[in-house]
Amino acid sequence: MPETTPRGLTSLAFGGDYNPEQWPESVWQEDVRLMREAGVTMVSVGIFSWALLEPEPGVYDFGWLDRLLDLLHANGIRADLGTPTVAPPAWFYRAHPEALPVTADGTRYEFGSRGAICHSNADYRAAAAHITARLAERYGTHPALAMWHVFNEYGVPVSACYCDNCAAHFRRWLTTTHGTVDRVNEAWGTAFWGQRYGDLGQINPPRRTPTAVNPAQALDYARFADATMRENFVAERDILHRLAPGIPVTTNFMTALSQCESVDYWAWGREVDLVTNDHYLITDGRRTHVNLAMAADLTRSVAGGAPWLLLEHSTSGVNWQPRNPAKAPGQMARNALAHVARGSDGAMFFQWRQSRRGAEKFHSAMLPHGGTGTRVWREVVQLGASVDALAPLRGTRTRADVAVVWDWQSWWAQKLEWRPSEDHDARERADAFYEALYDRHLTVDFAHPEADLSAYPLVVVPALYLMTEAAGRNLKRYVENGGTLVVSYFSGIVDEHDAVHEGAYPGALRDVLGLTVEEFSPLLAGDRVRITGPDGSELTGDVWTEFVVPRGAETVWTYAEGLTADHPAVTRHRLGEGTAWYVSTRLDAHGLDALLGWATEDARITPGADLPYDVEVVRREGESGSFLFAINHSASDVKVPLGADGTELLTGERAAGGLAVPAGAVRVVRLDG
C-alpha cells in the first residue's frame, strides 16, 4: 500500500513551489540558505519542466534536476516532485497539433499558455506516460523525494474538449456507462424535440447549437470530461506506484467553489494517496476568511476527515484578479494557520522566489522581488517558526459539529440552460448557509448526499437540485433515526439524468419534508417578499417563492405578501425520532440565522461560548493530544474560554480558564489531559 503522508517528513510541511530553472544555478545556493532560515521543510519542483527535461523527443536532460534534488537533500529539504504533464513542450504540439483542445464553438486553442490539453488524445497520453516513467525510474529512490505531484490543477483552465477525437472517446464512454443507444435515448429523453439517435455513432459532444442543448447530454459530457481527466491521472499514478513503490501520489485540487467547478472532487478524493489543495482568496467584497474556512472544510471532507495538505496559497496579493490587494500585516499567518486548524498538515505557497518574467511575475512569493528586507519575508520567517512549533498536532483530525450536503454533479446540472430563475445560484446558497453556520461558531463537514450522516446532529442541504432516489432515502433514514435536517428550495427536483422525479415536487424529498410544491414562483430582479413568524416577527426573502402544500409538515413562517401570500414559507416536519425543516425562499443572513437557531434547538446543539464575531475556534484531536485553535479575524483583542488548562504552542505560555487572543492573532493551545 502506498503511504498517505510525505515520506521522510516528520514535521508539518512548510515551503512552496520552487522553479530554479528560472534562475542561474549560482542563485540556488542562496535559495537553500534562505529556505533553511525560513524553516522550509518541503518544496514542489519540476511541475512545468517538461521542455527542460525532454528538450527534444526522446532526448533527456536530467542533470540540472539531479543537482537540484541533491542540493535539497544536503540541506534537509524534502521534494514534492512533479510530473510535468500539464505543460507539454512546443515540439510536442508541433508534431501533434490535434492534442490542443477545441472549444464547443469549434475554436482550437494555441500553444503559449498552460493546461491546453485534449485529455482524450492518445499521443498526449503516451508522451505523458513516457516522461512519468522516466522520472519514476530515475528518482523513485532519491532520498529527497517525499511525494509525487501529478499534473497541476486539473480542470483549470480547460477541462472539456469538443474535438472529433473526444467525440469518439465520448461514444466509448457512453457504451461503458449506459450500454446501448436505447438506454442513452432513455437517459437523455431524446423523444423531446426529435433528438432520438439510431446508433451511438450519430452522437457528438454538445457543441454549439441554435438554442438550448439537451441538458442530460450536457450533464453526461461534464461527467465524461471529468472522468477523462481522472483516467489520465490514474494512468500516471499507477506508473509511479509500480516504479516507485511506497511514495504517495497526489495532484493539487482547487476545492473552493470560487475557483473550480468542473471537477467532481468526491470521485477524485478516492484516487489520490494524499488529498492536497490550492486556495487563493477571492477579493470580491466577501469575508475572505469565511471562504477560506469553507474551502478547508471541503478539502478535509473530500479526504474523508483525514489530514490533508495545503499545497498552494499566497503570501500576499495574487496577479490574476481585476484588483489584487496585498494582505494586511499578520493576515498571511492567519490564513495559513486557519488551514492547519481545519486539517492541513502544513502550509505551502506559490511560490518560493518571485518570478521576474512570465504571466505570474506580480504574484506574491515567499521571497519577494524586494528580497529579505521586506515585510513579507519577515512574516514568512515568523510563520516558519510557528509552523515548526505546531509539529505535535501532525496527524490529528479536525472535529466537526454539523454537516452540509454538497454534490458537484448537482451543481453542474443546476447551471445548465433554462432553469426557472437565473438568479438562483447553488454556490451562493452554499456560501450563505456555510457563513451562517460559521457565525454560530460551528465547524462543518461536507458530505455526499448518499454518505452516512448518522454522526451529525444537524445536516443542512443548501442546494441539491439533482438528487438520486438513494440520496432521498438516505436523508429520510437520517431524520427517522433522530437527525435534524434543513433543506433549502429547488432541491430534490431531478434524478441523475436531469429527469424530473415522478409526481409532485420536491420529488426525492417529499416524504422526508412532509409537503408538496404545486408550483415554483420565482421573483423578478430586485423584488422581495415579507415573511411572518409565529411571534409576529418578520423575515425577508428574495429570488424565489413556492406554492407549498403541507402533507404532515407544520407551517412555521408564512408569506405575508405577493403571489404566494398566506402559503407556507418555512415548514417543520416531525418524522420518526427527528425533524426536517424546509425553506422555500432565499433568506438573507438574518433569516438564515433565525432558521438555524430553531434547527439547532431541535438538534440539541448546545450553544458554545459567547464568542465574538469573526473569532473562530476549531479543535484538532488525535493520539498526540487535543489542540484548540483560536483565530481572531477582528480588530479587537478577545478572550476565548478554554474549558481546560493547557500550553499555548506559539508562545510557550500556560493558559488557564481563558485564552487572550490579540487582534489579528492566532493562538493554539495543547490542552492538558
XYZ file of C-alpha atoms in Angstrom:
673
model
C 0.000 0.000 0.000
C 1.337 3.480 -0.831
C 1.996 5.881 2.000
C -0.526 8.621 2.722
C 1.939 11.113 4.209
C 5.042 12.667 2.626
C 7.987 10.306 3.037
C 10.657 11.447 5.452
C 8.714 14.471 6.705
C 8.483 14.399 10.494
C 7.107 17.912 10.964
C 4.444 19.928 9.204
C 5.115 20.787 5.561
C 6.255 24.373 5.022
C 7.554 25.767 1.745
C 6.321 26.355 -1.756
C 6.699 25.794 -5.490
C 10.375 26.135 -6.388
C 11.227 26.905 -10.002
C 15.042 27.066 -10.058
C 15.075 26.740 -13.836
C 14.086 30.412 -13.933
C 17.379 31.356 -12.254
C 21.127 30.778 -12.750
C 22.493 27.906 -10.679
C 24.546 30.460 -8.759
C 21.259 31.527 -7.129
C 20.384 28.028 -5.921
C 22.840 28.019 -3.018
C 21.414 31.317 -1.799
C 17.905 29.900 -2.140
C 18.526 26.871 0.045
C 20.342 29.003 2.627
C 17.306 31.255 2.878
C 14.962 28.257 2.896
C 16.753 26.992 5.977
C 16.476 30.433 7.560
C 12.730 30.449 6.890
C 12.205 26.926 8.225
C 11.246 25.413 4.863
C 10.748 21.637 5.085
C 9.490 20.802 1.563
C 9.312 22.387 -1.896
C 7.415 21.424 -5.054
C 9.674 21.107 -8.096
C 9.525 20.173 -11.775
C 5.832 20.897 -12.325
C 6.353 22.929 -15.517
C 9.720 21.481 -16.577
C 8.899 19.073 -19.416
C 10.611 21.200 -22.066
C 13.814 21.227 -19.989
C 13.713 17.568 -19.050
C 12.986 16.427 -22.622
C 14.198 19.227 -24.918
C 13.694 17.027 -27.998
C 11.628 13.872 -28.472
C 13.427 11.087 -26.655
C 16.370 13.308 -25.657
C 16.627 13.887 -21.908
C 18.498 16.305 -19.682
C 18.182 15.278 -16.049
C 21.470 16.777 -14.916
C 20.021 20.010 -13.544
C 17.296 18.133 -11.651
C 19.886 15.685 -10.269
C 21.889 18.591 -8.897
C 18.811 20.311 -7.502
C 17.499 17.257 -5.643
C 20.966 16.518 -4.273
C 21.225 20.113 -3.059
C 17.824 19.944 -1.369
C 18.696 16.657 0.312
C 22.018 18.014 1.570
C 20.102 20.823 3.246
C 17.387 18.681 4.804
C 14.614 19.840 2.461
C 12.162 17.321 1.030
C 10.853 17.412 -2.557
C 7.300 17.162 -3.861
C 8.356 16.106 -7.380
C 6.016 16.972 -10.222
C 5.289 15.049 -13.370
C 5.364 17.970 -15.830
C 2.413 16.759 -17.869
C 0.398 19.975 -17.528
C 2.790 21.707 -19.932
C 3.878 19.612 -22.946
C 6.782 21.152 -24.907
C 6.394 23.168 -28.096
C 7.935 20.320 -30.095
C 5.140 18.017 -28.926
C 2.395 20.333 -30.174
C 4.206 20.882 -33.465
C 4.178 17.116 -34.004
C 0.664 16.647 -32.593
C -1.394 19.841 -33.066
C -4.575 17.817 -32.582
C -3.605 17.493 -28.887
C -4.641 21.127 -28.439
C -8.239 21.303 -27.172
C -11.195 22.575 -29.184
C -13.983 24.722 -27.708
C -17.694 24.000 -28.093
C -17.886 26.510 -30.939
C -15.033 24.851 -32.853
C -12.071 27.079 -31.956
C -8.792 25.249 -31.391
C -6.575 26.757 -28.710
C -2.934 27.571 -29.424
C 0.286 26.786 -27.585
C 1.672 29.513 -25.316
C -0.170 29.240 -22.025
C -0.644 26.226 -19.762
C -3.068 23.356 -19.451
C -4.016 23.415 -23.155
C -4.588 19.673 -23.424
C -7.109 17.387 -25.071
C -7.227 14.677 -22.429
C -8.563 12.134 -24.938
C -5.548 12.485 -27.219
C -3.632 9.193 -27.463
C -0.335 10.887 -28.370
C -0.538 13.080 -25.277
C -1.340 10.089 -23.102
C 1.605 8.127 -24.490
C 4.030 11.029 -24.092
C 2.805 11.738 -20.551
C 3.207 8.096 -19.583
C 6.731 8.027 -21.025
C 8.067 11.107 -19.193
C 6.385 9.921 -15.983
C 8.078 6.529 -16.237
C 11.478 8.073 -16.880
C 11.124 10.293 -13.797
C 9.986 7.381 -11.627
C 12.886 5.199 -12.767
C 15.424 7.917 -12.086
C 14.155 9.462 -8.870
C 11.903 6.861 -7.200
C 14.594 6.063 -4.621
C 16.144 9.526 -4.323
C 16.466 10.409 -0.618
C 14.961 13.878 -1.131
C 11.737 12.535 -2.652
C 8.764 12.962 -0.305
C 5.861 12.535 -2.711
C 4.799 12.735 -6.350
C 2.774 15.623 -7.738
C 0.950 14.632 -10.948
C -0.029 17.386 -13.427
C -1.226 20.678 -11.920
C -4.748 21.819 -11.052
C -6.817 19.516 -13.258
C -9.828 21.370 -14.646
C -8.111 24.766 -14.677
C -8.146 26.412 -17.168
C -9.505 23.689 -19.514
C -11.471 20.587 -18.605
C -13.542 19.742 -21.685
C -12.506 19.439 -25.324
C -15.043 19.054 -28.156
C -12.869 17.717 -30.985
C -13.636 14.670 -33.152
C -11.236 12.558 -31.094
C -13.194 13.446 -27.967
C -16.418 12.619 -29.795
C -15.152 9.074 -30.449
C -13.967 8.762 -26.848
C -17.342 10.051 -25.597
C -19.139 7.323 -27.561
C -16.940 4.687 -25.939
C -17.677 6.209 -22.533
C -21.416 6.099 -23.283
C -21.116 2.412 -24.169
C -19.437 1.715 -20.831
C -21.810 3.948 -18.860
C -25.171 3.224 -20.492
C -24.584 0.144 -22.637
C -26.864 0.615 -25.651
C -28.124 3.511 -27.716
C -31.654 2.772 -26.469
C -30.507 3.352 -22.907
C -28.821 6.587 -23.929
C -32.058 7.736 -25.586
C -33.959 6.891 -22.417
C -31.466 8.618 -20.106
C -31.331 11.746 -22.246
C -35.068 11.955 -23.013
C -34.350 12.256 -26.737
C -38.014 11.825 -27.598
C -38.206 15.557 -26.842
C -37.504 17.794 -29.874
C -36.986 14.708 -32.067
C -33.413 14.117 -30.891
C -33.556 10.315 -30.917
C -30.364 8.529 -32.052
C -30.353 5.361 -34.159
C -26.847 4.334 -33.104
C -24.061 5.669 -30.907
C -22.066 6.735 -33.947
C -24.570 9.549 -34.520
C -23.720 11.175 -31.174
C -21.329 14.109 -30.880
C -20.298 16.277 -27.943
C -22.779 19.036 -27.024
C -21.264 21.582 -29.386
C -22.717 24.991 -30.186
C -26.406 24.725 -31.158
C -29.045 27.310 -32.198
C -30.771 27.124 -28.821
C -30.557 25.136 -25.582
C -28.690 21.864 -25.919
C -30.113 18.632 -24.494
C -29.447 19.103 -20.752
C -28.927 15.417 -19.966
C -26.410 15.166 -22.800
C -24.556 18.233 -21.480
C -24.555 16.766 -17.964
C -23.158 13.468 -19.207
C -20.469 15.329 -21.142
C -19.397 17.148 -17.977
C -19.133 13.748 -16.291
C -17.182 12.384 -19.252
C -14.731 15.305 -19.240
C -14.113 14.880 -15.527
C -13.707 11.109 -15.868
C -11.284 11.547 -18.778
C -9.005 13.820 -16.774
C -9.194 11.337 -13.919
C -8.231 8.473 -16.268
C -5.059 10.356 -17.141
C -4.257 10.975 -13.500
C -4.791 7.310 -12.635
C -2.563 6.232 -15.532
C 0.323 8.356 -14.213
C -0.378 7.374 -10.614
C -0.236 3.677 -11.456
C 3.101 4.105 -13.256
C 4.501 5.850 -10.185
C 3.131 3.205 -7.820
C 4.686 0.463 -9.928
C 8.109 2.035 -10.474
C 8.443 3.951 -7.188
C 6.509 1.922 -4.605
C 5.880 3.400 -1.194
C 5.848 7.041 -2.330
C 2.472 8.834 -2.028
C 0.984 10.277 -5.202
C -1.217 13.362 -5.289
C -2.460 16.100 -7.547
C -3.404 19.540 -6.314
C -7.139 20.155 -6.046
C -8.944 23.502 -6.108
C -11.965 22.650 -3.972
C -13.134 26.222 -3.300
C -16.411 26.775 -5.145
C -14.992 30.155 -6.154
C -12.114 28.551 -8.049
C -13.061 25.337 -9.860
C -16.451 23.924 -10.783
C -15.645 21.269 -13.413
C -14.190 18.571 -11.130
C -16.151 16.091 -9.008
C -13.822 16.071 -6.029
C -15.771 13.296 -4.274
C -14.595 10.971 -7.059
C -11.069 12.391 -7.146
C -10.601 12.096 -3.395
C -10.817 8.314 -3.723
C -7.949 8.197 -6.241
C -5.156 10.191 -4.595
C -2.984 8.826 -1.797
C -2.989 12.202 -0.049
C -5.532 14.962 -0.663
C -3.872 18.308 -1.355
C -5.418 21.660 -2.207
C -4.596 25.074 -3.630
C -6.524 28.036 -2.239
C -6.498 31.708 -3.170
C -8.563 34.489 -1.637
C -11.168 35.946 -3.971
C -11.256 39.640 -3.122
C -14.815 40.349 -4.291
C -16.047 42.114 -1.174
C -16.867 38.930 0.717
C -15.319 37.993 4.037
C -12.358 36.169 2.569
C -11.571 34.215 5.725
C -15.020 32.578 5.563
C -14.375 31.394 2.007
C -11.010 30.090 3.213
C -12.589 28.145 6.079
C -15.204 26.700 3.721
C -12.565 25.552 1.223
C -10.524 23.951 4.003
C -13.590 22.146 5.359
C -14.468 20.952 1.850
C -10.936 19.653 1.321
C -10.901 17.826 4.652
C -14.262 16.273 3.796
C -13.021 15.102 0.396
C -10.160 13.480 2.335
C -12.698 11.582 4.438
C -11.740 13.565 7.538
C -8.082 12.540 7.314
C -5.286 15.124 7.418
C -4.664 16.788 4.066
C -2.122 19.311 2.806
C -2.423 22.917 1.662
C -0.091 22.772 -1.339
C -0.510 26.355 -2.563
C -1.718 29.678 -1.286
C -0.295 33.204 -1.473
C 1.907 35.169 0.882
C 0.185 38.383 -0.202
C -1.582 39.554 -3.374
C -2.156 37.448 -6.472
C -1.940 38.693 -10.055
C -4.947 37.325 -11.942
C -7.886 39.252 -10.453
C -9.085 42.643 -11.717
C -7.740 44.162 -8.489
C -5.124 42.393 -6.386
C -4.723 43.933 -2.929
C -1.880 42.982 -0.620
C -2.597 41.041 2.533
C -2.594 43.072 5.722
C 0.184 42.525 8.281
C -0.445 39.224 10.043
C -3.039 38.061 7.521
C -0.693 35.578 5.854
C -0.150 33.742 9.151
C -3.863 33.825 9.981
C -4.728 32.385 6.554
C -2.069 29.670 6.745
C -2.893 28.593 10.297
C -6.642 28.612 9.603
C -5.992 25.898 7.001
C -3.939 23.987 9.578
C -6.742 24.324 12.125
C -9.141 22.730 9.660
C -6.989 19.701 8.949
C -3.982 20.612 6.826
C -0.676 19.086 7.906
C 1.246 22.086 6.650
C 1.162 25.354 4.739
C 2.756 25.609 1.294
C 2.809 28.578 -1.084
C 3.078 29.511 -4.705
C 5.910 30.208 -4.934
C 9.337 30.362 -3.236
C 11.109 33.080 -5.255
C 9.021 35.670 -7.073
C 9.428 35.431 -10.853
C 10.900 38.279 -12.884
C 9.296 37.156 -16.142
C 6.140 35.476 -17.323
C 2.439 35.808 -16.616
C 2.744 35.474 -12.824
C 5.607 37.854 -12.105
C 3.346 40.061 -9.983
C 2.051 37.111 -7.936
C 3.460 37.346 -4.416
C 6.027 34.807 -3.190
C 7.862 33.749 -0.052
C 10.957 35.596 -1.269
C 9.662 38.781 -2.933
C 11.325 40.912 -5.586
C 12.419 43.181 -2.733
C 14.297 40.349 -1.032
C 14.879 39.779 2.668
C 14.343 43.401 3.656
C 10.593 43.169 3.064
C 7.642 42.770 5.413
C 6.547 39.636 3.547
C 9.922 37.959 4.121
C 9.898 38.788 7.821
C 6.399 37.348 8.145
C 7.440 34.221 6.215
C 10.297 33.587 8.655
C 7.997 34.125 11.629
C 5.367 31.821 10.134
C 8.012 29.135 9.562
C 8.805 29.175 13.267
C 5.096 28.956 14.125
C 4.526 26.012 11.791
C 7.520 24.239 13.341
C 6.058 24.766 16.819
C 2.867 23.008 15.714
C 4.602 19.739 14.791
C 2.904 17.849 17.692
C -0.505 18.087 16.015
C 0.638 16.318 12.835
C -1.774 13.510 12.021
C -4.586 14.727 14.277
C -8.072 15.296 12.924
C -10.392 18.288 12.999
C -13.586 17.810 14.979
C -16.786 18.907 13.213
C -20.166 19.832 14.694
C -22.556 19.654 11.711
C -22.657 18.530 8.076
C -23.532 20.314 4.842
C -24.605 18.141 1.914
C -22.932 19.122 -1.342
C -22.634 17.477 -4.757
C -20.619 18.833 -7.677
C -22.716 16.930 -10.228
C -25.893 18.529 -8.904
C -24.181 21.923 -9.280
C -23.330 21.107 -12.900
C -26.935 20.144 -13.594
C -28.388 23.249 -11.988
C -26.094 25.510 -14.012
C -27.416 24.174 -17.327
C -29.670 26.299 -19.505
C -33.308 27.209 -18.985
C -33.863 26.863 -15.250
C -36.764 28.709 -13.574
C -34.580 31.646 -12.476
C -31.058 32.643 -13.428
C -30.820 34.426 -10.057
C -30.806 31.158 -8.129
C -27.185 30.147 -7.652
C -26.218 26.921 -5.874
C -22.838 28.306 -4.923
C -24.441 31.422 -3.406
C -26.739 29.303 -1.238
C -23.868 27.049 -0.158
C -21.799 30.114 0.729
C -24.698 31.710 2.602
C -25.605 28.672 4.693
C -21.942 27.988 5.431
C -21.430 31.577 6.565
C -24.477 31.353 8.832
C -23.074 28.189 10.452
C -19.621 29.782 10.698
C -21.128 32.771 12.500
C -22.678 30.360 15.000
C -19.118 29.066 15.584
C -19.959 25.609 14.267
C -17.316 23.584 12.419
C -18.648 21.999 9.246
C -18.014 18.723 7.468
C -19.287 18.436 3.905
C -20.936 15.187 2.862
C -22.019 13.452 -0.333
C -25.828 13.040 -0.487
C -25.551 9.261 -0.149
C -22.942 9.276 2.645
C -23.541 8.058 6.194
C -24.811 11.077 8.140
C -25.525 9.395 11.460
C -22.646 11.119 13.281
C -24.131 14.601 12.831
C -26.951 16.075 14.946
C -27.675 18.625 12.199
C -27.448 18.269 8.406
C -28.011 21.196 6.035
C -28.888 20.921 2.331
C -28.362 24.394 0.830
C -28.831 23.471 -2.851
C -29.336 19.954 -4.198
C -31.362 20.254 -7.413
C -30.197 16.812 -8.600
C -30.868 14.040 -6.099
C -30.945 10.295 -6.621
C -33.641 8.129 -5.078
C -30.894 6.605 -2.913
C -29.980 10.045 -1.592
C -33.618 10.759 -0.784
C -33.894 7.501 1.158
C -30.638 8.318 2.941
C -31.919 11.678 4.172
C -35.252 10.190 5.215
C -33.486 7.464 7.186
C -31.277 10.092 8.810
C -34.297 12.039 10.079
C -36.247 8.953 11.153
C -33.275 7.921 13.274
C -33.224 11.221 15.148
C -31.384 13.694 12.953
C -32.346 17.288 12.239
C -32.405 18.238 8.553
C -32.616 21.698 6.971
C -33.377 21.871 3.228
C -33.444 24.949 1.010
C -35.637 25.464 -2.049
C -35.251 23.838 -5.502
C -33.752 20.669 -4.021
C -34.693 17.069 -4.827
C -36.185 18.054 -8.183
C -34.489 15.767 -10.748
C -32.753 12.395 -10.845
C -29.215 11.622 -12.035
C -30.292 12.075 -15.686
C -31.838 15.522 -15.076
C -35.308 13.991 -15.380
C -37.941 15.375 -13.007
C -38.875 12.810 -10.371
C -42.357 11.387 -10.925
C -45.088 13.149 -9.031
C -45.146 16.483 -7.278
C -42.089 18.482 -6.308
C -39.792 18.117 -4.422
C -39.518 14.583 -5.761
C -36.979 12.664 -3.704
C -37.684 14.851 -0.652
C -41.493 14.794 -0.488
C -41.733 12.177 2.238
C -38.986 13.451 4.498
C -40.213 17.057 4.299
C -43.895 16.159 4.610
C -45.056 18.503 1.852
C -45.502 19.040 -1.859
C -44.788 22.076 -4.005
C -47.506 22.796 -6.544
C -45.583 25.436 -8.449
C -42.397 27.489 -8.384
C -42.902 31.248 -8.382
C -39.522 32.940 -8.892
C -39.393 36.665 -8.192
C -38.327 39.351 -10.616
C -34.963 41.022 -10.191
C -34.968 43.281 -7.135
C -38.306 42.025 -5.772
C -38.572 40.981 -2.146
C -41.232 39.310 -0.058
C -42.099 39.632 3.635
C -42.424 36.522 5.764
C -44.141 36.499 9.151
C -43.370 34.192 12.054
C -45.490 32.797 14.863
C -44.377 35.557 17.209
C -45.190 38.338 14.763
C -41.558 38.843 13.730
C -40.689 39.357 10.081
C -38.070 37.971 7.726
C -37.304 38.856 4.129
C -36.911 36.608 1.095
C -35.978 37.278 -2.490
C -35.267 35.455 -5.793
C -37.679 32.573 -5.209
C -41.048 31.622 -3.707
C -43.206 28.498 -3.966
C -46.763 27.300 -3.513
C -46.107 24.841 -0.676
C -48.808 22.403 0.448
C -48.140 20.740 3.827
C -48.663 16.963 3.868
C -47.868 16.411 7.530
C -45.488 19.336 7.978
C -46.451 22.301 10.153
C -46.208 25.869 8.935
C -43.704 27.932 10.920
C -43.291 31.030 8.739
C -45.812 32.333 6.194
C -45.599 34.544 3.118
C -47.222 37.865 4.018
C -47.482 39.267 0.504
C -47.074 38.544 -3.164
C -48.463 35.759 -5.303
C -47.781 33.164 -2.600
C -49.321 35.204 0.237
C -50.708 33.055 3.067
C -48.804 29.991 1.838
C -46.087 28.372 3.977
C -42.588 29.817 3.552
C -40.834 27.704 6.196
C -42.123 24.355 7.427
C -41.161 21.804 10.045
C -41.903 18.087 9.791
C -41.518 15.643 12.658
C -40.676 12.225 11.240
C -39.747 9.260 13.399
C -37.282 10.479 16.008
C -36.151 13.547 14.054
C -37.202 16.776 12.375
C -36.961 18.135 8.821
C -37.113 21.856 8.044
C -37.844 23.349 4.621
C -37.399 26.936 3.457
C -38.967 27.842 0.115
C -37.389 31.248 -0.462
C -33.933 32.781 -0.414
C -33.442 34.103 3.107
C -30.868 36.761 3.886
C -28.252 36.379 6.624
C -30.685 37.433 9.362
C -33.287 34.942 8.168
C -30.803 32.096 7.893
C -29.607 32.777 11.420
C -33.186 32.640 12.711
C -33.877 29.397 10.833
C -30.686 27.764 12.085
C -31.493 28.931 15.615
C -34.676 26.840 15.521
C -32.910 23.905 13.869
C -30.008 23.801 16.339
C -32.527 23.690 19.178
C -34.168 20.674 17.540
C -30.721 19.118 17.085
C -29.916 19.741 20.750
C -26.736 21.509 19.787
C -25.721 23.309 22.940
C -24.715 26.880 22.216
C -20.987 27.253 22.602
C -19.155 30.034 24.316
C -20.350 33.524 23.548
C -17.586 34.165 21.035
C -17.251 37.488 19.246
C -17.965 37.948 15.561
C -15.085 36.841 13.309
C -13.361 34.842 16.016
C -13.185 31.169 15.101
C -12.419 28.313 17.462
C -11.575 24.925 15.962
C -10.299 21.715 17.543
C -7.925 19.050 16.268
C -7.665 15.784 18.167
C -5.636 12.603 17.961
C -3.184 10.325 19.727
C -0.841 13.239 20.395
C -3.498 15.218 22.221
C -6.272 17.768 21.856
C -5.470 21.143 20.299
C -7.645 24.254 20.291
C -7.115 26.924 17.617
C -8.400 30.420 18.351
C -8.175 32.707 15.316
C -9.063 36.357 15.739
C -10.002 37.965 12.425
C -11.354 41.047 14.190
C -9.705 44.357 15.046
C -10.184 43.920 18.822
C -8.428 41.817 21.422
C -10.626 38.985 22.718
C -10.618 36.357 25.436
C -11.684 32.839 24.477
C -12.891 30.421 27.176
C -10.996 27.129 27.165
C -12.813 24.736 29.466
C -9.446 23.205 30.367
C -5.905 24.347 31.046
C -3.125 23.900 28.563
C 0.040 25.218 26.924
C -0.040 27.758 24.119
C 2.316 26.346 21.475
C 3.236 29.565 19.635
C 4.333 31.485 22.732
C 5.064 28.656 25.184
C 2.854 30.312 27.794
C 0.449 28.481 30.087
C -3.253 29.060 29.506
C -5.765 28.574 32.288
C -9.529 29.078 32.048
C -9.407 31.658 29.294
C -7.120 32.480 26.401
C -6.211 36.043 25.427
C -6.064 36.400 21.638
C -4.860 39.792 20.343
C -6.497 41.416 17.352
C -5.473 39.638 14.145
C -3.595 36.907 16.023
C -3.725 33.118 16.225
C -3.259 31.061 19.370
C -3.012 27.263 19.570
C -3.415 25.539 22.933
C -2.443 21.966 23.625
C -4.999 21.071 26.256
C -3.959 19.110 29.334
C -5.133 15.562 29.809
